[in-house]
PDB file of C-alpha atoms in Angstrom:
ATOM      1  CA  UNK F   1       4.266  15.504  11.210  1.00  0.00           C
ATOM      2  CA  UNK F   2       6.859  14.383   8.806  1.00  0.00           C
ATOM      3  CA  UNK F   3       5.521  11.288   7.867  1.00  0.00           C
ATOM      4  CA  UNK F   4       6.044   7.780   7.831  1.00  0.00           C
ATOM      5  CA  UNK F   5      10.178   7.813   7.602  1.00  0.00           C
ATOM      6  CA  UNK F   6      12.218   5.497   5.490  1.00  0.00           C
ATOM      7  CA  UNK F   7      16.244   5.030   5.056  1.00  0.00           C
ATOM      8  CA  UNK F   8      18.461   4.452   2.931  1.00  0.00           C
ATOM      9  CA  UNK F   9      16.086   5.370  -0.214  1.00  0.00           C
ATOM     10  CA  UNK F  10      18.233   3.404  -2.872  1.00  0.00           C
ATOM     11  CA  UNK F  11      20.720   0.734  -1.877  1.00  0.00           C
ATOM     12  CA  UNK F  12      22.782  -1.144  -4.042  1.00  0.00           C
ATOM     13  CA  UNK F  13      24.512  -4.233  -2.697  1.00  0.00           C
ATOM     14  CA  UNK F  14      26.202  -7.489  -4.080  1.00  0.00           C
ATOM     15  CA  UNK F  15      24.908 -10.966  -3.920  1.00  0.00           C
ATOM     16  CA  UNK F  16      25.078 -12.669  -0.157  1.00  0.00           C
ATOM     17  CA  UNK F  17      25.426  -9.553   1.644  1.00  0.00           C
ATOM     18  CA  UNK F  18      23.203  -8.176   4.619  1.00  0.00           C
ATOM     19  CA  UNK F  19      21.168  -5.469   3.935  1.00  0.00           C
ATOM     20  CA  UNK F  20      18.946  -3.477   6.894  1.00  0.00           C
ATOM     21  CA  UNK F  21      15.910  -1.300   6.029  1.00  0.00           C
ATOM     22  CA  UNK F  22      14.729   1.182   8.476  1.00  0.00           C
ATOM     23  CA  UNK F  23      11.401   2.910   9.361  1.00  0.00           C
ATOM     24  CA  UNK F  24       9.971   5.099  12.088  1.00  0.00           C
ATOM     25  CA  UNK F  25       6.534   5.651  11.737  1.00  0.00           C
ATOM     26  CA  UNK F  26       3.987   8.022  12.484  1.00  0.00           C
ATOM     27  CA  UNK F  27       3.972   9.156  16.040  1.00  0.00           C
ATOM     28  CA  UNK F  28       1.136   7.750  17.687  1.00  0.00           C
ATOM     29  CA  UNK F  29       0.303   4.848  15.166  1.00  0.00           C
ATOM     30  CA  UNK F  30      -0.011   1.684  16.469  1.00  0.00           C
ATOM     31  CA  UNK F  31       0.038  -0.409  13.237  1.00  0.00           C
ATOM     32  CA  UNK F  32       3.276  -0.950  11.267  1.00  0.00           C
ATOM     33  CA  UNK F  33       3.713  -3.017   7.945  1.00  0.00           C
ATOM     34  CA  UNK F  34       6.503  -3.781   5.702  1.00  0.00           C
ATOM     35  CA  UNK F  35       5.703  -4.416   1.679  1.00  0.00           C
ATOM     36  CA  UNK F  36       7.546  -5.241  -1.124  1.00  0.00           C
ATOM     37  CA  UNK F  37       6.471  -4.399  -4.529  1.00  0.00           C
ATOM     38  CA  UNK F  38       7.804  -5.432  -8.107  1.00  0.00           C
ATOM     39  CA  UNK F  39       6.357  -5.347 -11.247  1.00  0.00           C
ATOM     40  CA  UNK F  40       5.783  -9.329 -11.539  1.00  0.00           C
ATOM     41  CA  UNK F  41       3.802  -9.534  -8.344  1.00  0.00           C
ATOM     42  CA  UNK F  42       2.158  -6.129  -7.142  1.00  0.00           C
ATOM     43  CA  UNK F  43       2.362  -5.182  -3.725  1.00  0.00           C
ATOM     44  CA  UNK F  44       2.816  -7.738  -1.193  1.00  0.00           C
ATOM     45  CA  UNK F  45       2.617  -7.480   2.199  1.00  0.00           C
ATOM     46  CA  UNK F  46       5.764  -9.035   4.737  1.00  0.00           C
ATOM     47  CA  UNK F  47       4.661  -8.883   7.991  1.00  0.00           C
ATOM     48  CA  UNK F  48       3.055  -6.335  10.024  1.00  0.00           C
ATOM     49  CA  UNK F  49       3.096  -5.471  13.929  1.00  0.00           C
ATOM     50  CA  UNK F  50       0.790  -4.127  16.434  1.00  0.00           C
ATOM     51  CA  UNK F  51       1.973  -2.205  19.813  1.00  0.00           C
ATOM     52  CA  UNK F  52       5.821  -3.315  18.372  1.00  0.00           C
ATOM     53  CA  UNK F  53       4.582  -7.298  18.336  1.00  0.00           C
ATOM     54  CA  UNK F  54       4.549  -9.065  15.344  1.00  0.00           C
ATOM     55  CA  UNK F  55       1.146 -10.296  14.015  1.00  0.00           C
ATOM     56  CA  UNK F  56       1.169 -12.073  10.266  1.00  0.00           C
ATOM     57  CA  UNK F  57       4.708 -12.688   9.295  1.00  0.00           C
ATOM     58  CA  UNK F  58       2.929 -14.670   6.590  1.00  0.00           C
ATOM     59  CA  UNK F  59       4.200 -12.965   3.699  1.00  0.00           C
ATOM     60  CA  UNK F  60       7.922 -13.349   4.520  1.00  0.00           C
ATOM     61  CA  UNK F  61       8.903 -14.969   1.691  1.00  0.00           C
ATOM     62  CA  UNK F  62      12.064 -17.211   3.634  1.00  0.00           C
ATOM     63  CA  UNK F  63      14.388 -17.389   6.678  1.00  0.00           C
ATOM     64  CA  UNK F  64      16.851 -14.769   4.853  1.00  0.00           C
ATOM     65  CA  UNK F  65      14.169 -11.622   5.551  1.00  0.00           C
ATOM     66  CA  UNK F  66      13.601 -10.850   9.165  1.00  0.00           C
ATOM     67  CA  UNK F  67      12.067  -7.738  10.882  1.00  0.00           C
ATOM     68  CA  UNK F  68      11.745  -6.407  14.394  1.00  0.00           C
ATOM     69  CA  UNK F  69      10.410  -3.502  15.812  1.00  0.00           C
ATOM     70  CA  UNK F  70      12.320  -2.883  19.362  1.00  0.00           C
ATOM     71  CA  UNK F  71      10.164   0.462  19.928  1.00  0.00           C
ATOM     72  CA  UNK F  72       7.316   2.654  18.998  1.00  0.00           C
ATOM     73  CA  UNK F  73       9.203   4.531  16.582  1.00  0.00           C
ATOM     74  CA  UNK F  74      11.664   2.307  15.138  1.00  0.00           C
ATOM     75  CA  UNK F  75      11.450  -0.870  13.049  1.00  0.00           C
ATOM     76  CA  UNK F  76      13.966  -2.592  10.564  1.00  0.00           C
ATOM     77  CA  UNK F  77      13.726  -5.029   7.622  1.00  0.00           C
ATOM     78  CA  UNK F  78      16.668  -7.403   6.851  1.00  0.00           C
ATOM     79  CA  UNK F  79      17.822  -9.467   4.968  1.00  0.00           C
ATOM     80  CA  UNK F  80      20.656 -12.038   5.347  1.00  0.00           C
ATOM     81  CA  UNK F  81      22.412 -12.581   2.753  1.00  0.00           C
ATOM     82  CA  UNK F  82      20.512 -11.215   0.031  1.00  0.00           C
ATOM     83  CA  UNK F  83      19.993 -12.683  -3.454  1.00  0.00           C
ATOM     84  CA  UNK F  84      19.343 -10.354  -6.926  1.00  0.00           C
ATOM     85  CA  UNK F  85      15.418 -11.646  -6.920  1.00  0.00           C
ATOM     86  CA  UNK F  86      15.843  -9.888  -3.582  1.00  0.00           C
ATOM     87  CA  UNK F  87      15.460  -6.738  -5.984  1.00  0.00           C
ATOM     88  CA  UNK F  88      12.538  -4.647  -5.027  1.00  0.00           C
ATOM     89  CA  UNK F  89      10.606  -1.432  -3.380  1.00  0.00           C
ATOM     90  CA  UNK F  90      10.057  -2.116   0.276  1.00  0.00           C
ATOM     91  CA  UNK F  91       7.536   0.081   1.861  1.00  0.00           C
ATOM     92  CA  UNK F  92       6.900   0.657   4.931  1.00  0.00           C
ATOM     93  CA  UNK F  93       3.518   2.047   6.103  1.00  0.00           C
ATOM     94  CA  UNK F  94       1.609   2.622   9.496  1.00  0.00           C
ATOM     95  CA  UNK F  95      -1.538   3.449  11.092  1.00  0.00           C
ATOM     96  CA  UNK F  96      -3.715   3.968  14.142  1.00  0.00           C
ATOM     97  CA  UNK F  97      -6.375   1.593  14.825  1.00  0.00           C
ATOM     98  CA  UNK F  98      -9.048   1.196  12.095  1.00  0.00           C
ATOM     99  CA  UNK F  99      -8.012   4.414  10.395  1.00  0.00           C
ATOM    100  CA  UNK F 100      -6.709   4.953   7.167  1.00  0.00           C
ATOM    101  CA  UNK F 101      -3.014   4.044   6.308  1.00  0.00           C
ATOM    102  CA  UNK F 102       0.269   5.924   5.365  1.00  0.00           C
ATOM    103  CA  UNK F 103       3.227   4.529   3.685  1.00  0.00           C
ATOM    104  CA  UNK F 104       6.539   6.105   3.530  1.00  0.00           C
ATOM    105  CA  UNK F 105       8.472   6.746   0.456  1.00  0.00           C
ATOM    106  CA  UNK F 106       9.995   3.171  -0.230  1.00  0.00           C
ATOM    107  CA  UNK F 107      13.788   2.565  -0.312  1.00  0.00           C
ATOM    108  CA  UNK F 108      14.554   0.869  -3.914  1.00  0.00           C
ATOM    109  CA  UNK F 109      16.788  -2.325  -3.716  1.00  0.00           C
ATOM    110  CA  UNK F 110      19.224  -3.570  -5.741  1.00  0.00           C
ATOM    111  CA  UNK F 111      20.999  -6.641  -5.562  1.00  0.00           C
ATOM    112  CA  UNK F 112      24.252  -7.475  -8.056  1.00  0.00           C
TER     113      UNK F 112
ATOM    114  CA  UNK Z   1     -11.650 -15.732   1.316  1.00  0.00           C
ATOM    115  CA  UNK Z   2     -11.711 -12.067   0.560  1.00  0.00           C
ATOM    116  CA  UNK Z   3     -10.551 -11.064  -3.143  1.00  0.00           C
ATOM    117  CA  UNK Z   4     -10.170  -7.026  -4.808  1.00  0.00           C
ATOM    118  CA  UNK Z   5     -10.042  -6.453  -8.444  1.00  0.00           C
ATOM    119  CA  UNK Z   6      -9.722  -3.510 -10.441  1.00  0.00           C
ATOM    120  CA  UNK Z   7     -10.625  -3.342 -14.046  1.00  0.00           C
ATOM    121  CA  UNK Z   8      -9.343  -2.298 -16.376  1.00  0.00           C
ATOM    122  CA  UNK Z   9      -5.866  -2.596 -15.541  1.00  0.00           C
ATOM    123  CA  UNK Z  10      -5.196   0.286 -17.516  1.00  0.00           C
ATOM    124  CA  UNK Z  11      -7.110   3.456 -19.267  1.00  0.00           C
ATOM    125  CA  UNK Z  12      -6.104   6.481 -21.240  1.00  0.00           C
ATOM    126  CA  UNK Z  13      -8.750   9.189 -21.726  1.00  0.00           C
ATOM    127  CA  UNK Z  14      -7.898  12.952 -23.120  1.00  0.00           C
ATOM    128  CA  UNK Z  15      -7.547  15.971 -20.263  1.00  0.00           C
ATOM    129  CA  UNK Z  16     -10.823  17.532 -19.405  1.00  0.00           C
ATOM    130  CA  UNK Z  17     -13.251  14.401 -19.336  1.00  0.00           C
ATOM    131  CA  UNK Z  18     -14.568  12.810 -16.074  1.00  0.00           C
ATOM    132  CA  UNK Z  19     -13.949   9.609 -15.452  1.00  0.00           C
ATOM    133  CA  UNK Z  20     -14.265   6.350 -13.452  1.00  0.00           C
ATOM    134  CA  UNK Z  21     -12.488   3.605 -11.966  1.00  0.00           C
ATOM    135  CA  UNK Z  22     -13.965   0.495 -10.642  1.00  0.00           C
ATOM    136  CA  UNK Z  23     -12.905  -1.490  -7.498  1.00  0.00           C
ATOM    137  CA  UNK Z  24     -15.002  -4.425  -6.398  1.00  0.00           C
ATOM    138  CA  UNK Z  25     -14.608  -6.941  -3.633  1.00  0.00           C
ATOM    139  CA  UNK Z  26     -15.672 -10.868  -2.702  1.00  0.00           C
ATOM    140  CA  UNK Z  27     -16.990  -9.951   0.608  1.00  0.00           C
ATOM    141  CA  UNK Z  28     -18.973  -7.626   1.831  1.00  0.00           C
ATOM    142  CA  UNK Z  29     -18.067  -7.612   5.336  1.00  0.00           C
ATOM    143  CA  UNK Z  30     -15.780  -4.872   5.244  1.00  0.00           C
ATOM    144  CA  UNK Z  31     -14.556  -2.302   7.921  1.00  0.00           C
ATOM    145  CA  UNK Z  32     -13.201  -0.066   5.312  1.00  0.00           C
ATOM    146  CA  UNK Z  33     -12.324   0.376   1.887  1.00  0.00           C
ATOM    147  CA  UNK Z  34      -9.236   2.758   0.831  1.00  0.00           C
ATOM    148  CA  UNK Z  35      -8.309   4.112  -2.351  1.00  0.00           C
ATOM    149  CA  UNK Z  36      -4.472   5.591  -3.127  1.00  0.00           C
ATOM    150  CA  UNK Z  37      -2.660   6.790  -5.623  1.00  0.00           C
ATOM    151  CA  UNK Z  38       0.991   5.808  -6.956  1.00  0.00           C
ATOM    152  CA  UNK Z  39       3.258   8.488  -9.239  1.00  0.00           C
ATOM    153  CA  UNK Z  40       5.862   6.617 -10.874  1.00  0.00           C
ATOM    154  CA  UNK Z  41       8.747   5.440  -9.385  1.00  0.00           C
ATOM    155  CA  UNK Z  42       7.111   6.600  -6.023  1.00  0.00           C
ATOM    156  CA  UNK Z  43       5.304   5.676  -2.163  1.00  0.00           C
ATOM    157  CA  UNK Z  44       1.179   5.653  -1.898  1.00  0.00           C
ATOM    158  CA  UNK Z  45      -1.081   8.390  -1.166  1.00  0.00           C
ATOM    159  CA  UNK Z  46      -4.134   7.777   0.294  1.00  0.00           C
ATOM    160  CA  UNK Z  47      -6.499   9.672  -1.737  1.00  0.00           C
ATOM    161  CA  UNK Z  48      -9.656   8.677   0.408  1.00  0.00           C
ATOM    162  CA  UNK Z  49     -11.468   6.232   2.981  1.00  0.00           C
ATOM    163  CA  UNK Z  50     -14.810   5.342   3.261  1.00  0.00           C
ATOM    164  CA  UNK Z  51     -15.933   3.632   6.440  1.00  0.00           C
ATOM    165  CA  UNK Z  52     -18.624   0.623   5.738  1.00  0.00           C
ATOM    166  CA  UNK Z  53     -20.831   2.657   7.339  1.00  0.00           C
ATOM    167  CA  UNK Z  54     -20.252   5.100   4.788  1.00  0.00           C
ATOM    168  CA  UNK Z  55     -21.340   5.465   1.228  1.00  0.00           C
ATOM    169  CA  UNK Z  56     -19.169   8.414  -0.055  1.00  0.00           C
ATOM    170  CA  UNK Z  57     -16.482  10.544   0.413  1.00  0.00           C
ATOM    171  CA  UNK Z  58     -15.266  13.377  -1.660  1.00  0.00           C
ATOM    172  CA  UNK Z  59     -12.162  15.462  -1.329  1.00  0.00           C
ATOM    173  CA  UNK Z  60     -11.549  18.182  -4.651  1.00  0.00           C
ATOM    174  CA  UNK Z  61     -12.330  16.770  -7.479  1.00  0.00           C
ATOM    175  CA  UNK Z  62     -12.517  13.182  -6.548  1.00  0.00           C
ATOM    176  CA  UNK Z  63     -15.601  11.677  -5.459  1.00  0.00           C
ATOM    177  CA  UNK Z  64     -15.157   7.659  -3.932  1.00  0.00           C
ATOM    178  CA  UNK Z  65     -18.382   5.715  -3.423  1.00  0.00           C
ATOM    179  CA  UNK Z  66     -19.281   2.310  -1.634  1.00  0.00           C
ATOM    180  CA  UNK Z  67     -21.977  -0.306  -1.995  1.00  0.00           C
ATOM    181  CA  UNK Z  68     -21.296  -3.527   0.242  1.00  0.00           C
ATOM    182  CA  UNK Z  69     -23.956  -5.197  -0.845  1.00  0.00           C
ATOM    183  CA  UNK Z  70     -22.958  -5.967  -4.580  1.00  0.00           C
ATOM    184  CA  UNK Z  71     -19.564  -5.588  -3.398  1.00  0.00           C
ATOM    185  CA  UNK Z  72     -18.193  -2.226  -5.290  1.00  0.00           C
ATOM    186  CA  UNK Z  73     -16.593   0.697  -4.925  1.00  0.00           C
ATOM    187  CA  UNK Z  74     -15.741   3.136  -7.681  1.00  0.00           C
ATOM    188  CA  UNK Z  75     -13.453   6.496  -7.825  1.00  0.00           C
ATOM    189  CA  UNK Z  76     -14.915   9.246  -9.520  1.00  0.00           C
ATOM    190  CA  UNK Z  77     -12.539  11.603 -10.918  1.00  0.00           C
ATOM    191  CA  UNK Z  78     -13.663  15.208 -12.445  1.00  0.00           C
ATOM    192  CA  UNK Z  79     -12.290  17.151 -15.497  1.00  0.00           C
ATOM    193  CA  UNK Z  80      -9.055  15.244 -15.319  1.00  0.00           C
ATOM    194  CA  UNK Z  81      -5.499  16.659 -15.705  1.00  0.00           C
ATOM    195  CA  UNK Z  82      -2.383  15.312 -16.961  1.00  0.00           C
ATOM    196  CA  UNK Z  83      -1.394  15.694 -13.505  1.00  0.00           C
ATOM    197  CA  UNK Z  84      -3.792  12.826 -12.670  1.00  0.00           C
ATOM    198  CA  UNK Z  85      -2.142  10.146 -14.438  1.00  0.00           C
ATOM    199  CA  UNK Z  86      -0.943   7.071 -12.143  1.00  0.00           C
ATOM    200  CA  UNK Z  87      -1.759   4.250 -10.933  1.00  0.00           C
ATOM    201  CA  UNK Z  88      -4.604   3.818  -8.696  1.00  0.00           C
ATOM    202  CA  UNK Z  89      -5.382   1.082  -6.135  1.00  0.00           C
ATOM    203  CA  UNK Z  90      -7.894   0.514  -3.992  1.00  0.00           C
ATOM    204  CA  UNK Z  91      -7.762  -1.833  -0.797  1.00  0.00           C
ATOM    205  CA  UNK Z  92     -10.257  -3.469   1.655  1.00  0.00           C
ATOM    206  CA  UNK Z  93      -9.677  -4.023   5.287  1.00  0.00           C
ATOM    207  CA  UNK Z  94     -12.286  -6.538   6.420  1.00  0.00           C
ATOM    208  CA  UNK Z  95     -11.702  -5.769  10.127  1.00  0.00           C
ATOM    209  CA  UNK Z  96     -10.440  -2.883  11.890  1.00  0.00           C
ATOM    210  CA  UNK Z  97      -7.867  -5.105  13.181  1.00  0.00           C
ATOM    211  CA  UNK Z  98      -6.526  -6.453  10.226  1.00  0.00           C
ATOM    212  CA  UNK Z  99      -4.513  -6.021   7.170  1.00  0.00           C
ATOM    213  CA  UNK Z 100      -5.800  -3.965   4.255  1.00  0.00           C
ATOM    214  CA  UNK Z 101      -6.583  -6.606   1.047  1.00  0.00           C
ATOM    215  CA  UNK Z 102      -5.348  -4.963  -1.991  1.00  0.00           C
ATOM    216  CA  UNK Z 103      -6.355  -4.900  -5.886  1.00  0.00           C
ATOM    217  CA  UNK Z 104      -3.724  -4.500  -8.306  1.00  0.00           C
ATOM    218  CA  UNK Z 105      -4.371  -1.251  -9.286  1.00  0.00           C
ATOM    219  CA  UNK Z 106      -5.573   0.556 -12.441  1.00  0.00           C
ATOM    220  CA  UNK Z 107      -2.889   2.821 -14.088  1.00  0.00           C
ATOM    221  CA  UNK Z 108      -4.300   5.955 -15.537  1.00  0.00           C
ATOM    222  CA  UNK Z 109      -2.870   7.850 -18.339  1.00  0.00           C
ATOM    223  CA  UNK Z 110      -4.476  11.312 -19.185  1.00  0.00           C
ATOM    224  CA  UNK Z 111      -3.367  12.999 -22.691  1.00  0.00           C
ATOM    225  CA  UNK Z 112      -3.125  16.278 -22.628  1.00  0.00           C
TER     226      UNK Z 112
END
């Protein structure tokens, strides 16, 4: 298996533009989450889905970041327009019910 | 309201000696507790999971233990190499259905 999948792996954008994150996770996993981590504040976690519904979108910091997950093997991360504290590692990590979790390798962030 | 911490935030022992890290926990209904490992600049491995039900788990020359009922969990790591140096973080999930609670990590230096 090759592993939780992530793309792009670095993106560098400007101030107010749109910016999609992509995953496909682990065949067979039915838990997906999205994370964010900087050095101010750790690891948070966005929102996470199970069987492709969303659960806790708790973490989404505002109406700019959304995610959706239209299949099994596909989700995506945006966020509309995006701002430089925007900057960040998003993760994205999966799982299969009450077993242990996987994250992919993070695409790194930059906003101008 | 469960809570992780890891202490010390950060440690630096010379190659060769073993070693601990501490992770403990608020609550000690857990389903699982999950330890993982972060290289610089890079995604999380999971290093280990021990089921509550559990109260080790080894895998090389690590060696993770769990007592719920003084809420604890440490990571035992053997003749460390310079290899070994990252950050470490453990995480809780309190239900197999839910999201994993996570500490903020313990960054490991070994000197060679």
């Amino acid at each position: 298996d090759a592993g939780v999948i992530q793309s792009p792996r670095h993106e560098v954008t400007e101030m107010g533009q749109e910016v999609t994150l992509r995953c496909k996770p682990i065949s067979g996993h039915d838990y997906l989450f999205w994370y964010r981590q900087t050095m101010m504040r750790g690891l948070e976690l966005l929102i996470y889905f199970n069987n492709n519904v969303p659960i806790d979108d708790s973490g989404m910091p505002e109406d700019r970041f959304s995610a959706k997950m239209p299949n099994a093997s596909f989700s995506t991360l945006k966020i509309q327009p995006s701002e430089p504290r925007d900057s960040a590692v998003y993760f994205c990590a999966s799982r299969p019910t009450g077993y242990e979790q996987f994250f992919g390798p993070g695409t790194r962030l930059t906003v101008l | 309201k469960q809570e992780v911490t890891q202490i010390p935030a950060a440690l630096s022992v010379p190659e060769g000696e073993n070693l601990v890290l501490n992770c403990s926990f608020t609550d000690s209904a857990i389903y699982n507790l999950q330890w993982f490992r972060q290289d610089p600049g890079k995604g999380l491995t999971s290093l280990l999971l021990i089921q509550s039900s559990q109260r080790e788990q080894t895998s090389g020359r690590l060696n993770a233990s769990l007592d719920k009922s003084s809420g604890r969990s440490t990571l035992y790591i053997a003749a460390s190499q310079p290899g070994d140096s990252a950050t470490y973080l453990c995480a809780v999930r309190p239900n197999s259905n839910y999201q994993l609670i996570w500490g903020a990590g313990t960054k490991l230096i070994i000197k060679p």
